[in-house]
Amino acid sequence: MMAGNLAVVNDIKNAPNKIIVQCSSYEHGEEIIKKIKESKVGETLHF
């Protein structure tokens, strides 16, 4: 979901947590969300 210049990830049903990341465009937000979804536990992400 995109809101202004923020990418919001919350695909876990009924989860209380959200990941909110600033982004410059819709495509940039989609790329960030994809990287987060494909990451593994403990992995460091650079945007």
Coordinates of C-alpha atoms in Angstrom, one line a residue:
M1 CA 0.0 0.0 0.0
M2 CA 1.3 3.4 -0.8
A3 CA 0.3 6.6 1.1
G4 CA 2.0 9.8 0.0
N5 CA 5.7 8.9 0.0
L6 CA 5.5 6.0 2.4
A7 CA 5.5 2.3 1.6
V8 CA 3.6 0.2 4.2
V9 CA 4.0 -3.5 4.6
N10 CA 1.5 -5.5 6.8
D11 CA 0.7 -8.8 5.1
I12 CA 0.4 -10.7 8.3
K13 CA -3.2 -11.3 9.1
N14 CA -4.2 -9.6 12.4
A15 CA -0.6 -8.6 13.1
P16 CA -0.1 -5.5 15.3
N17 CA 3.1 -4.5 13.5
K18 CA 3.7 -2.4 10.4
I19 CA 6.8 -1.5 8.5
I20 CA 6.7 2.0 7.3
V21 CA 9.5 3.2 4.9
Q22 CA 9.9 6.5 3.1
C23 CA 10.1 6.2 -0.7
S24 CA 10.3 8.5 -3.7
S25 CA 7.8 6.8 -6.0
Y26 CA 5.3 4.0 -6.3
E27 CA 7.9 1.8 -8.1
H28 CA 10.5 2.5 -5.4
G29 CA 7.9 1.5 -2.7
E30 CA 7.1 -1.7 -4.6
E31 CA 10.8 -2.5 -4.8
I32 CA 11.3 -2.0 -1.1
I33 CA 8.3 -4.1 -0.2
K34 CA 9.6 -6.9 -2.5
K35 CA 13.1 -6.8 -0.8
I36 CA 11.5 -7.0 2.7
K37 CA 9.3 -9.9 1.7
E38 CA 12.2 -11.9 0.2
S39 CA 14.6 -11.2 3.1
K40 CA 15.6 -13.8 5.6
V41 CA 15.7 -13.5 9.4
G42 CA 18.8 -11.5 10.6
E43 CA 19.6 -10.2 7.1
T44 CA 20.6 -6.5 6.8
L45 CA 18.8 -4.6 4.1
H46 CA 20.1 -1.4 2.4
F47 CA 17.8 0.9 0.6

